[in-house]
Amino acid sequence: MTNPRLALLFVAPALLFLIAVLGWPLVQAVILSFQNVGVIGTEGEWIGFDNYAAVLGGSNFWRALGRSLLWVVANAIVQTAVALGVALILHQKFPGVRVARTWIILTWIVPTVVVVIIWRWLLSTSGGMVNPLLIQAGIIQRPIGFFATRESAMTTLVLINSWRWFPFVALMMLAGLTRIPSDLYEAARIDGATAWKRFTRITWPLLQPTLMMLGVVGTLLSFNVFDVIWLLTAGGPSQATQTLPVLIYETAFKGYRLSEAATVSVLTSLLLMGFALLATRAMTASEEAR
């Protein structure tokens, strides 16, 4: 019989560390959101909910929220599709599969700055490799400015971010695939089930717990992505890629409205905590139903 007090004693150091690292800054952000501080280190007056009224009553927050939701959904679709295909390939037995499983993680462990430099060079209209290859293939007639228009900038960022993160998702899916009993596939083959039926009747249903977990974690991680967006487009062009993290940074360090930025941070945290709570309950209900 597990002793609850002993268990709490073991996890207490980790809980205290999390409170110190995450809880205290969050409390400070909440306090700051009720003041009118403009620059870090300056004193501010207590103004109550004025910052919340200004943020929720303005259009910048809602537009940035819409872009963040678009960013999360687009990344989820692209990463899931690519990662699932790669995971299914790596789940097969072929020469070099162990090497492939190891090296696929390379794009995920490369530092963000290196990723940005590589893709800036590849997609450059002067000296990049992608535009000449597309022209030689007859796909385009003239070089494309991948970060020049609102639509192309967001699409390009989604593809770059998905390229970086899909190996991690693929490995998690591969771990889920390895937990599916091979006897089920053997029985399905004996019964004459095609590869598509084996996927839809066995692989996809039994992979749902892994996909749900990745959906929660991936949403939280994608929503908070700042570095790739800022280093490649800085929220442009014309704020087309200004997600909530970018809006928070610009409001605090370019607009010198620290309290307003803290307000957006608090609202974003509440949204993400609400999503995490609902998703966790849905996952628990799904597990209990099984």
PDB file of C-alpha atoms in Angstrom:
ATOM      1  CA  MET A   1       0.000   0.000   0.000  1.00  0.00           C
ATOM      2  CA  THR A   2       1.510   3.308  -1.046  1.00  0.00           C
ATOM      3  CA  ASN A   3       1.854   5.921   1.656  1.00  0.00           C
ATOM      4  CA  PRO A   4       0.470   9.237   0.292  1.00  0.00           C
ATOM      5  CA  ARG A   5       2.579  11.295   2.692  1.00  0.00           C
ATOM      6  CA  LEU A   6       5.756   9.476   1.663  1.00  0.00           C
ATOM      7  CA  ALA A   7       4.918   9.998  -1.994  1.00  0.00           C
ATOM      8  CA  LEU A   8       4.297  13.713  -1.361  1.00  0.00           C
ATOM      9  CA  LEU A   9       7.628  13.932   0.445  1.00  0.00           C
ATOM     10  CA  PHE A  10       9.453  12.552  -2.585  1.00  0.00           C
ATOM     11  CA  VAL A  11       7.774  14.916  -5.071  1.00  0.00           C
ATOM     12  CA  ALA A  12       7.935  17.960  -2.763  1.00  0.00           C
ATOM     13  CA  PRO A  13      11.369  19.160  -3.999  1.00  0.00           C
ATOM     14  CA  ALA A  14      10.214  19.067  -7.625  1.00  0.00           C
ATOM     15  CA  LEU A  15       6.967  20.852  -6.736  1.00  0.00           C
ATOM     16  CA  LEU A  16       8.823  23.566  -4.836  1.00  0.00           C
ATOM     17  CA  PHE A  17      11.178  24.017  -7.774  1.00  0.00           C
ATOM     18  CA  LEU A  18       8.253  24.377 -10.191  1.00  0.00           C
ATOM     19  CA  ILE A  19       6.567  26.882  -7.899  1.00  0.00           C
ATOM     20  CA  ALA A  20       9.745  28.922  -7.683  1.00  0.00           C
ATOM     21  CA  VAL A  21      10.491  28.811 -11.413  1.00  0.00           C
ATOM     22  CA  LEU A  22       6.960  29.049 -12.836  1.00  0.00           C
ATOM     23  CA  GLY A  23       4.594  30.091 -10.074  1.00  0.00           C
ATOM     24  CA  TRP A  24       6.418  33.157  -8.794  1.00  0.00           C
ATOM     25  CA  PRO A  25       6.944  34.799 -12.217  1.00  0.00           C
ATOM     26  CA  LEU A  26       3.279  34.170 -12.994  1.00  0.00           C
ATOM     27  CA  VAL A  27       2.237  35.881  -9.762  1.00  0.00           C
ATOM     28  CA  GLN A  28       4.491  38.823 -10.624  1.00  0.00           C
ATOM     29  CA  ALA A  29       2.941  39.029 -14.095  1.00  0.00           C
ATOM     30  CA  VAL A  30      -0.550  39.106 -12.587  1.00  0.00           C
ATOM     31  CA  ILE A  31       0.457  41.908 -10.202  1.00  0.00           C
ATOM     32  CA  LEU A  32       2.101  43.810 -13.046  1.00  0.00           C
ATOM     33  CA  SER A  33      -1.030  43.521 -15.175  1.00  0.00           C
ATOM     34  CA  PHE A  34      -2.949  45.611 -12.629  1.00  0.00           C
ATOM     35  CA  GLN A  35      -0.414  48.450 -12.842  1.00  0.00           C
ATOM     36  CA  ASN A  36       0.668  50.925 -15.518  1.00  0.00           C
ATOM     37  CA  VAL A  37       4.379  50.148 -15.750  1.00  0.00           C
ATOM     38  CA  GLY A  38       5.910  51.099 -19.077  1.00  0.00           C
ATOM     39  CA  VAL A  39       9.588  50.184 -18.798  1.00  0.00           C
ATOM     40  CA  ILE A  40      11.273  47.478 -16.726  1.00  0.00           C
ATOM     41  CA  GLY A  41      12.500  48.859 -13.401  1.00  0.00           C
ATOM     42  CA  THR A  42      10.139  51.816 -13.225  1.00  0.00           C
ATOM     43  CA  GLU A  43       7.400  52.311 -10.665  1.00  0.00           C
ATOM     44  CA  GLY A  44       3.763  52.043 -11.619  1.00  0.00           C
ATOM     45  CA  GLU A  45       0.401  52.951 -10.157  1.00  0.00           C
ATOM     46  CA  TRP A  46      -2.381  50.513  -9.384  1.00  0.00           C
ATOM     47  CA  ILE A  47      -5.039  50.905 -12.099  1.00  0.00           C
ATOM     48  CA  GLY A  48      -7.139  47.781 -11.563  1.00  0.00           C
ATOM     49  CA  PHE A  49      -8.666  46.151 -14.627  1.00  0.00           C
ATOM     50  CA  ASP A  50      -7.942  49.019 -17.023  1.00  0.00           C
ATOM     51  CA  ASN A  51      -5.275  47.008 -18.860  1.00  0.00           C
ATOM     52  CA  TYR A  52      -7.632  44.068 -19.298  1.00  0.00           C
ATOM     53  CA  ALA A  53     -10.360  46.361 -20.632  1.00  0.00           C
ATOM     54  CA  ALA A  54      -7.913  47.944 -23.075  1.00  0.00           C
ATOM     55  CA  VAL A  55      -6.544  44.601 -24.294  1.00  0.00           C
ATOM     56  CA  LEU A  56      -9.897  42.842 -24.622  1.00  0.00           C
ATOM     57  CA  GLY A  57     -11.512  45.939 -26.115  1.00  0.00           C
ATOM     58  CA  GLY A  58      -8.829  46.376 -28.756  1.00  0.00           C
ATOM     59  CA  SER A  59      -8.316  44.472 -31.972  1.00  0.00           C
ATOM     60  CA  ASN A  60      -4.617  43.583 -31.661  1.00  0.00           C
ATOM     61  CA  PHE A  61      -5.172  40.845 -29.083  1.00  0.00           C
ATOM     62  CA  TRP A  62      -7.993  39.156 -31.004  1.00  0.00           C
ATOM     63  CA  ARG A  63      -6.144  39.310 -34.317  1.00  0.00           C
ATOM     64  CA  ALA A  64      -3.014  37.846 -32.742  1.00  0.00           C
ATOM     65  CA  LEU A  65      -5.146  35.147 -31.110  1.00  0.00           C
ATOM     66  CA  GLY A  66      -6.646  34.262 -34.480  1.00  0.00           C
ATOM     67  CA  ARG A  67      -3.178  34.011 -36.025  1.00  0.00           C
ATOM     68  CA  SER A  68      -2.023  31.846 -33.121  1.00  0.00           C
ATOM     69  CA  LEU A  69      -4.953  29.477 -33.604  1.00  0.00           C
ATOM     70  CA  LEU A  70      -4.242  29.315 -37.344  1.00  0.00           C
ATOM     71  CA  TRP A  71      -0.577  28.673 -36.567  1.00  0.00           C
ATOM     72  CA  VAL A  72      -1.387  25.847 -34.138  1.00  0.00           C
ATOM     73  CA  VAL A  73      -3.935  24.126 -36.405  1.00  0.00           C
ATOM     74  CA  ALA A  74      -1.717  24.356 -39.506  1.00  0.00           C
ATOM     75  CA  ASN A  75       1.303  23.000 -37.637  1.00  0.00           C
ATOM     76  CA  ALA A  76      -0.778  20.188 -36.149  1.00  0.00           C
ATOM     77  CA  ILE A  77      -2.071  19.094 -39.567  1.00  0.00           C
ATOM     78  CA  VAL A  78       1.299  19.219 -41.333  1.00  0.00           C
ATOM     79  CA  GLN A  79       3.315  17.681 -38.493  1.00  0.00           C
ATOM     80  CA  THR A  80       0.806  14.892 -37.870  1.00  0.00           C
ATOM     81  CA  ALA A  81       0.560  13.943 -41.551  1.00  0.00           C
ATOM     82  CA  VAL A  82       4.314  13.933 -42.153  1.00  0.00           C
ATOM     83  CA  ALA A  83       5.205  12.336 -38.813  1.00  0.00           C
ATOM     84  CA  LEU A  84       2.633   9.567 -39.214  1.00  0.00           C
ATOM     85  CA  GLY A  85       3.962   8.671 -42.647  1.00  0.00           C
ATOM     86  CA  VAL A  86       7.554   8.638 -41.402  1.00  0.00           C
ATOM     87  CA  ALA A  87       6.619   6.627 -38.304  1.00  0.00           C
ATOM     88  CA  LEU A  88       4.871   3.998 -40.424  1.00  0.00           C
ATOM     89  CA  ILE A  89       7.963   3.719 -42.639  1.00  0.00           C
ATOM     90  CA  LEU A  90      10.333   3.458 -39.671  1.00  0.00           C
ATOM     91  CA  HIS A  91       8.068   0.813 -38.133  1.00  0.00           C
ATOM     92  CA  GLN A  92       8.888  -1.522 -41.023  1.00  0.00           C
ATOM     93  CA  LYS A  93      11.927  -3.765 -41.184  1.00  0.00           C
ATOM     94  CA  PHE A  94      14.466  -2.784 -43.822  1.00  0.00           C
ATOM     95  CA  PRO A  95      18.261  -2.426 -43.968  1.00  0.00           C
ATOM     96  CA  GLY A  96      19.412   0.674 -42.119  1.00  0.00           C
ATOM     97  CA  VAL A  97      16.207   1.219 -40.141  1.00  0.00           C
ATOM     98  CA  ARG A  98      18.144   1.607 -36.881  1.00  0.00           C
ATOM     99  CA  VAL A  99      20.340   4.280 -38.421  1.00  0.00           C
ATOM    100  CA  ALA A 100      17.303   6.054 -39.847  1.00  0.00           C
ATOM    101  CA  ARG A 101      15.566   6.068 -36.462  1.00  0.00           C
ATOM    102  CA  THR A 102      18.624   7.691 -34.930  1.00  0.00           C
ATOM    103  CA  TRP A 103      19.381  10.300 -37.570  1.00  0.00           C
ATOM    104  CA  ILE A 104      15.796  11.434 -38.069  1.00  0.00           C
ATOM    105  CA  ILE A 105      16.040  13.361 -34.821  1.00  0.00           C
ATOM    106  CA  LEU A 106      18.794  15.552 -36.279  1.00  0.00           C
ATOM    107  CA  THR A 107      16.523  18.390 -37.444  1.00  0.00           C
ATOM    108  CA  TRP A 108      14.947  18.584 -33.989  1.00  0.00           C
ATOM    109  CA  ILE A 109      18.206  18.922 -32.050  1.00  0.00           C
ATOM    110  CA  VAL A 110      19.703  21.560 -34.358  1.00  0.00           C
ATOM    111  CA  PRO A 111      19.660  24.980 -32.608  1.00  0.00           C
ATOM    112  CA  THR A 112      16.969  27.384 -33.738  1.00  0.00           C
ATOM    113  CA  VAL A 113      19.436  30.008 -34.936  1.00  0.00           C
ATOM    114  CA  VAL A 114      21.100  27.445 -37.205  1.00  0.00           C
ATOM    115  CA  VAL A 115      17.711  26.386 -38.592  1.00  0.00           C
ATOM    116  CA  VAL A 116      16.856  30.024 -39.336  1.00  0.00           C
ATOM    117  CA  ILE A 117      20.171  30.679 -41.075  1.00  0.00           C
ATOM    118  CA  ILE A 118      19.827  27.543 -43.218  1.00  0.00           C
ATOM    119  CA  TRP A 119      16.293  28.325 -44.357  1.00  0.00           C
ATOM    120  CA  ARG A 120      16.974  32.005 -44.930  1.00  0.00           C
ATOM    121  CA  TRP A 121      19.765  31.005 -47.280  1.00  0.00           C
ATOM    122  CA  LEU A 122      17.773  28.276 -49.025  1.00  0.00           C
ATOM    123  CA  LEU A 123      14.730  30.509 -49.594  1.00  0.00           C
ATOM    124  CA  SER A 124      16.579  33.688 -50.475  1.00  0.00           C
ATOM    125  CA  THR A 125      15.632  35.310 -53.784  1.00  0.00           C
ATOM    126  CA  SER A 126      19.302  36.104 -54.411  1.00  0.00           C
ATOM    127  CA  GLY A 127      21.596  33.130 -54.037  1.00  0.00           C
ATOM    128  CA  GLY A 128      19.138  30.674 -52.525  1.00  0.00           C
ATOM    129  CA  MET A 129      18.774  27.135 -53.859  1.00  0.00           C
ATOM    130  CA  VAL A 130      14.996  26.653 -53.744  1.00  0.00           C
ATOM    131  CA  ASN A 131      13.980  29.280 -56.313  1.00  0.00           C
ATOM    132  CA  PRO A 132      16.465  28.110 -59.001  1.00  0.00           C
ATOM    133  CA  LEU A 133      15.347  24.493 -58.531  1.00  0.00           C
ATOM    134  CA  LEU A 134      11.675  25.469 -58.882  1.00  0.00           C
ATOM    135  CA  ILE A 135      12.438  27.512 -61.993  1.00  0.00           C
ATOM    136  CA  GLN A 136      14.424  24.667 -63.580  1.00  0.00           C
ATOM    137  CA  ALA A 137      11.568  22.267 -62.811  1.00  0.00           C
ATOM    138  CA  GLY A 138       9.156  24.601 -64.603  1.00  0.00           C
ATOM    139  CA  ILE A 139       7.015  25.111 -61.494  1.00  0.00           C
ATOM    140  CA  ILE A 140       7.554  28.901 -61.348  1.00  0.00           C
ATOM    141  CA  GLN A 141       8.657  31.510 -63.873  1.00  0.00           C
ATOM    142  CA  ARG A 142      10.421  33.971 -61.563  1.00  0.00           C
ATOM    143  CA  PRO A 143      11.824  33.862 -58.017  1.00  0.00           C
ATOM    144  CA  ILE A 144       9.289  33.824 -55.198  1.00  0.00           C
ATOM    145  CA  GLY A 145       9.623  35.980 -52.098  1.00  0.00           C
ATOM    146  CA  PHE A 146       8.623  33.370 -49.555  1.00  0.00           C
ATOM    147  CA  PHE A 147       8.414  35.943 -46.762  1.00  0.00           C
ATOM    148  CA  ALA A 148       7.158  38.840 -48.906  1.00  0.00           C
ATOM    149  CA  THR A 149       3.378  38.359 -48.775  1.00  0.00           C
ATOM    150  CA  ARG A 150       1.004  37.674 -45.901  1.00  0.00           C
ATOM    151  CA  GLU A 151      -0.077  34.251 -47.151  1.00  0.00           C
ATOM    152  CA  SER A 152       3.323  32.993 -48.227  1.00  0.00           C
ATOM    153  CA  ALA A 153       5.013  34.169 -45.018  1.00  0.00           C
ATOM    154  CA  MET A 154       2.676  32.237 -42.736  1.00  0.00           C
ATOM    155  CA  THR A 155       2.727  29.166 -44.971  1.00  0.00           C
ATOM    156  CA  THR A 156       6.526  29.177 -45.130  1.00  0.00           C
ATOM    157  CA  LEU A 157       6.839  29.541 -41.367  1.00  0.00           C
ATOM    158  CA  VAL A 158       4.461  26.632 -40.801  1.00  0.00           C
ATOM    159  CA  LEU A 159       6.461  24.406 -43.144  1.00  0.00           C
ATOM    160  CA  ILE A 160       9.783  25.364 -41.554  1.00  0.00           C
ATOM    161  CA  ASN A 161       8.507  24.838 -38.020  1.00  0.00           C
ATOM    162  CA  SER A 162       6.908  21.530 -39.013  1.00  0.00           C
ATOM    163  CA  TRP A 163      10.169  20.429 -40.659  1.00  0.00           C
ATOM    164  CA  ARG A 164      11.934  21.061 -37.394  1.00  0.00           C
ATOM    165  CA  TRP A 165       9.424  19.378 -35.086  1.00  0.00           C
ATOM    166  CA  PHE A 166       8.065  16.437 -37.084  1.00  0.00           C
ATOM    167  CA  PRO A 167      10.959  14.084 -36.089  1.00  0.00           C
ATOM    168  CA  PHE A 168       9.998  14.413 -32.421  1.00  0.00           C
ATOM    169  CA  VAL A 169       6.348  13.695 -33.234  1.00  0.00           C
ATOM    170  CA  ALA A 170       7.361  10.788 -35.481  1.00  0.00           C
ATOM    171  CA  LEU A 171       9.403   9.162 -32.713  1.00  0.00           C
ATOM    172  CA  MET A 172       6.501   9.487 -30.275  1.00  0.00           C
ATOM    173  CA  MET A 173       4.202   7.883 -32.847  1.00  0.00           C
ATOM    174  CA  LEU A 174       6.776   5.166 -33.470  1.00  0.00           C
ATOM    175  CA  ALA A 175       6.773   4.417 -29.751  1.00  0.00           C
ATOM    176  CA  GLY A 176       2.985   4.125 -29.911  1.00  0.00           C
ATOM    177  CA  LEU A 177       3.194   1.804 -32.909  1.00  0.00           C
ATOM    178  CA  THR A 178       5.613  -0.517 -31.137  1.00  0.00           C
ATOM    179  CA  ARG A 179       3.048  -0.996 -28.347  1.00  0.00           C
ATOM    180  CA  ILE A 180       0.477  -2.411 -30.773  1.00  0.00           C
ATOM    181  CA  PRO A 181       0.600  -6.242 -30.592  1.00  0.00           C
ATOM    182  CA  SER A 182       1.932  -7.765 -33.806  1.00  0.00           C
ATOM    183  CA  ASP A 183      -0.498 -10.667 -33.398  1.00  0.00           C
ATOM    184  CA  LEU A 184      -3.335  -8.362 -34.443  1.00  0.00           C
ATOM    185  CA  TYR A 185      -1.663  -7.660 -37.779  1.00  0.00           C
ATOM    186  CA  GLU A 186      -0.921 -11.354 -38.338  1.00  0.00           C
ATOM    187  CA  ALA A 187      -4.529 -12.274 -37.673  1.00  0.00           C
ATOM    188  CA  ALA A 188      -5.727  -9.531 -40.014  1.00  0.00           C
ATOM    189  CA  ARG A 189      -3.421 -10.758 -42.800  1.00  0.00           C
ATOM    190  CA  ILE A 190      -4.706 -14.298 -42.379  1.00  0.00           C
ATOM    191  CA  ASP A 191      -8.272 -12.992 -42.667  1.00  0.00           C
ATOM    192  CA  GLY A 192      -7.319 -11.270 -45.922  1.00  0.00           C
ATOM    193  CA  ALA A 193      -7.383  -7.682 -44.695  1.00  0.00           C
ATOM    194  CA  THR A 194      -5.672  -5.199 -46.998  1.00  0.00           C
ATOM    195  CA  ALA A 195      -2.989  -2.771 -45.811  1.00  0.00           C
ATOM    196  CA  TRP A 196      -5.544   0.061 -45.740  1.00  0.00           C
ATOM    197  CA  LYS A 197      -7.974  -1.960 -43.634  1.00  0.00           C
ATOM    198  CA  ARG A 198      -5.197  -2.940 -41.236  1.00  0.00           C
ATOM    199  CA  PHE A 199      -4.355   0.743 -40.864  1.00  0.00           C
ATOM    200  CA  THR A 200      -7.944   1.928 -40.363  1.00  0.00           C
ATOM    201  CA  ARG A 201      -9.091  -0.956 -38.168  1.00  0.00           C
ATOM    202  CA  ILE A 202      -5.957  -1.593 -36.080  1.00  0.00           C
ATOM    203  CA  THR A 203      -3.257   1.068 -36.352  1.00  0.00           C
ATOM    204  CA  TRP A 204      -5.345   4.220 -36.281  1.00  0.00           C
ATOM    205  CA  PRO A 205      -7.727   3.251 -33.404  1.00  0.00           C
ATOM    206  CA  LEU A 206      -4.937   1.891 -31.184  1.00  0.00           C
ATOM    207  CA  LEU A 207      -2.779   4.934 -31.888  1.00  0.00           C
ATOM    208  CA  GLN A 208      -5.431   7.348 -30.589  1.00  0.00           C
ATOM    209  CA  PRO A 209      -4.030   7.659 -27.025  1.00  0.00           C
ATOM    210  CA  THR A 210      -0.642   8.649 -28.421  1.00  0.00           C
ATOM    211  CA  LEU A 211      -2.227  11.100 -30.860  1.00  0.00           C
ATOM    212  CA  MET A 212      -4.302  12.700 -28.107  1.00  0.00           C
ATOM    213  CA  MET A 213      -1.256  13.143 -25.909  1.00  0.00           C
ATOM    214  CA  LEU A 214       0.702  14.628 -28.801  1.00  0.00           C
ATOM    215  CA  GLY A 215      -2.235  16.900 -29.570  1.00  0.00           C
ATOM    216  CA  VAL A 216      -2.157  18.398 -26.094  1.00  0.00           C
ATOM    217  CA  VAL A 217       1.613  18.727 -25.846  1.00  0.00           C
ATOM    218  CA  GLY A 218       1.977  19.883 -29.445  1.00  0.00           C
ATOM    219  CA  THR A 219      -0.688  22.558 -29.056  1.00  0.00           C
ATOM    220  CA  LEU A 220       0.963  23.994 -25.959  1.00  0.00           C
ATOM    221  CA  LEU A 221       4.419  23.959 -27.575  1.00  0.00           C
ATOM    222  CA  SER A 222       3.266  25.374 -30.921  1.00  0.00           C
ATOM    223  CA  PHE A 223       1.223  28.125 -29.296  1.00  0.00           C
ATOM    224  CA  ASN A 224       4.305  29.380 -27.453  1.00  0.00           C
ATOM    225  CA  VAL A 225       6.718  29.298 -30.407  1.00  0.00           C
ATOM    226  CA  PHE A 226       8.453  32.664 -30.621  1.00  0.00           C
ATOM    227  CA  ASP A 227      12.024  32.181 -31.802  1.00  0.00           C
ATOM    228  CA  VAL A 228      11.372  30.832 -35.306  1.00  0.00           C
ATOM    229  CA  ILE A 229       8.722  33.453 -36.076  1.00  0.00           C
ATOM    230  CA  TRP A 230      10.686  36.377 -34.686  1.00  0.00           C
ATOM    231  CA  LEU A 231      13.994  35.468 -36.288  1.00  0.00           C
ATOM    232  CA  LEU A 232      12.487  34.864 -39.730  1.00  0.00           C
ATOM    233  CA  THR A 233       9.751  37.502 -40.074  1.00  0.00           C
ATOM    234  CA  ALA A 234       9.592  39.478 -36.780  1.00  0.00           C
ATOM    235  CA  GLY A 235       5.806  39.235 -37.042  1.00  0.00           C
ATOM    236  CA  GLY A 236       5.638  40.653 -40.569  1.00  0.00           C
ATOM    237  CA  PRO A 237       4.832  41.419 -43.227  1.00  0.00           C
ATOM    238  CA  SER A 238       2.109  43.805 -42.049  1.00  0.00           C
ATOM    239  CA  GLN A 239       1.690  41.789 -38.818  1.00  0.00           C
ATOM    240  CA  ALA A 240       0.678  38.720 -40.848  1.00  0.00           C
ATOM    241  CA  THR A 241       2.696  36.409 -38.589  1.00  0.00           C
ATOM    242  CA  GLN A 242       2.252  38.332 -35.329  1.00  0.00           C
ATOM    243  CA  THR A 243       1.089  35.596 -32.972  1.00  0.00           C
ATOM    244  CA  LEU A 244       0.448  36.188 -29.273  1.00  0.00           C
ATOM    245  CA  PRO A 245       4.066  35.544 -28.147  1.00  0.00           C
ATOM    246  CA  VAL A 246       5.290  38.039 -30.758  1.00  0.00           C
ATOM    247  CA  LEU A 247       2.626  40.553 -29.690  1.00  0.00           C
ATOM    248  CA  ILE A 248       3.737  40.210 -26.060  1.00  0.00           C
ATOM    249  CA  TYR A 249       7.367  40.841 -26.977  1.00  0.00           C
ATOM    250  CA  GLU A 250       6.604  43.822 -29.199  1.00  0.00           C
ATOM    251  CA  THR A 251       4.267  45.384 -26.637  1.00  0.00           C
ATOM    252  CA  ALA A 252       6.803  45.054 -23.828  1.00  0.00           C
ATOM    253  CA  PHE A 253      10.126  45.810 -25.499  1.00  0.00           C
ATOM    254  CA  LYS A 254       9.217  47.837 -28.577  1.00  0.00           C
ATOM    255  CA  GLY A 255       6.069  49.617 -27.408  1.00  0.00           C
ATOM    256  CA  TYR A 256       7.348  50.075 -23.824  1.00  0.00           C
ATOM    257  CA  ARG A 257       4.012  49.000 -22.331  1.00  0.00           C
ATOM    258  CA  LEU A 258       5.166  46.343 -19.900  1.00  0.00           C
ATOM    259  CA  SER A 259       1.927  46.096 -17.930  1.00  0.00           C
ATOM    260  CA  GLU A 260      -0.122  45.673 -21.097  1.00  0.00           C
ATOM    261  CA  ALA A 261       2.235  42.921 -22.227  1.00  0.00           C
ATOM    262  CA  ALA A 262       1.834  41.243 -18.833  1.00  0.00           C
ATOM    263  CA  THR A 263      -1.932  41.428 -19.295  1.00  0.00           C
ATOM    264  CA  VAL A 264      -1.715  39.647 -22.641  1.00  0.00           C
ATOM    265  CA  SER A 265       0.580  37.065 -21.008  1.00  0.00           C
ATOM    266  CA  VAL A 266      -1.918  36.394 -18.224  1.00  0.00           C
ATOM    267  CA  LEU A 267      -4.799  36.045 -20.672  1.00  0.00           C
ATOM    268  CA  THR A 268      -2.725  33.691 -22.835  1.00  0.00           C
ATOM    269  CA  SER A 269      -1.802  31.598 -19.799  1.00  0.00           C
ATOM    270  CA  LEU A 270      -5.453  31.320 -18.794  1.00  0.00           C
ATOM    271  CA  LEU A 271      -6.399  30.187 -22.300  1.00  0.00           C
ATOM    272  CA  LEU A 272      -3.690  27.531 -22.364  1.00  0.00           C
ATOM    273  CA  MET A 273      -4.461  26.305 -18.844  1.00  0.00           C
ATOM    274  CA  GLY A 274      -8.138  26.048 -19.766  1.00  0.00           C
ATOM    275  CA  PHE A 275      -7.284  24.070 -22.887  1.00  0.00           C
ATOM    276  CA  ALA A 276      -4.935  21.771 -20.957  1.00  0.00           C
ATOM    277  CA  LEU A 277      -7.607  21.134 -18.321  1.00  0.00           C
ATOM    278  CA  LEU A 278     -10.312  20.330 -20.873  1.00  0.00           C
ATOM    279  CA  ALA A 279      -7.960  18.155 -22.915  1.00  0.00           C
ATOM    280  CA  THR A 280      -6.824  16.245 -19.829  1.00  0.00           C
ATOM    281  CA  ARG A 281     -10.414  15.569 -18.823  1.00  0.00           C
ATOM    282  CA  ALA A 282     -11.241  14.404 -22.342  1.00  0.00           C
ATOM    283  CA  MET A 283      -8.240  12.051 -22.329  1.00  0.00           C
ATOM    284  CA  THR A 284      -9.251  10.680 -18.919  1.00  0.00           C
ATOM    285  CA  ALA A 285     -12.836  10.133 -20.056  1.00  0.00           C
ATOM    286  CA  SER A 286     -11.600   8.378 -23.191  1.00  0.00           C
ATOM    287  CA  GLU A 287      -9.385   6.048 -21.182  1.00  0.00           C
ATOM    288  CA  GLU A 288     -12.207   5.225 -18.760  1.00  0.00           C
ATOM    289  CA  ALA A 289     -14.552   4.496 -21.676  1.00  0.00           C
ATOM    290  CA  ARG A 290     -12.106   1.880 -22.939  1.00  0.00           C
TER     291      ARG A 290
END
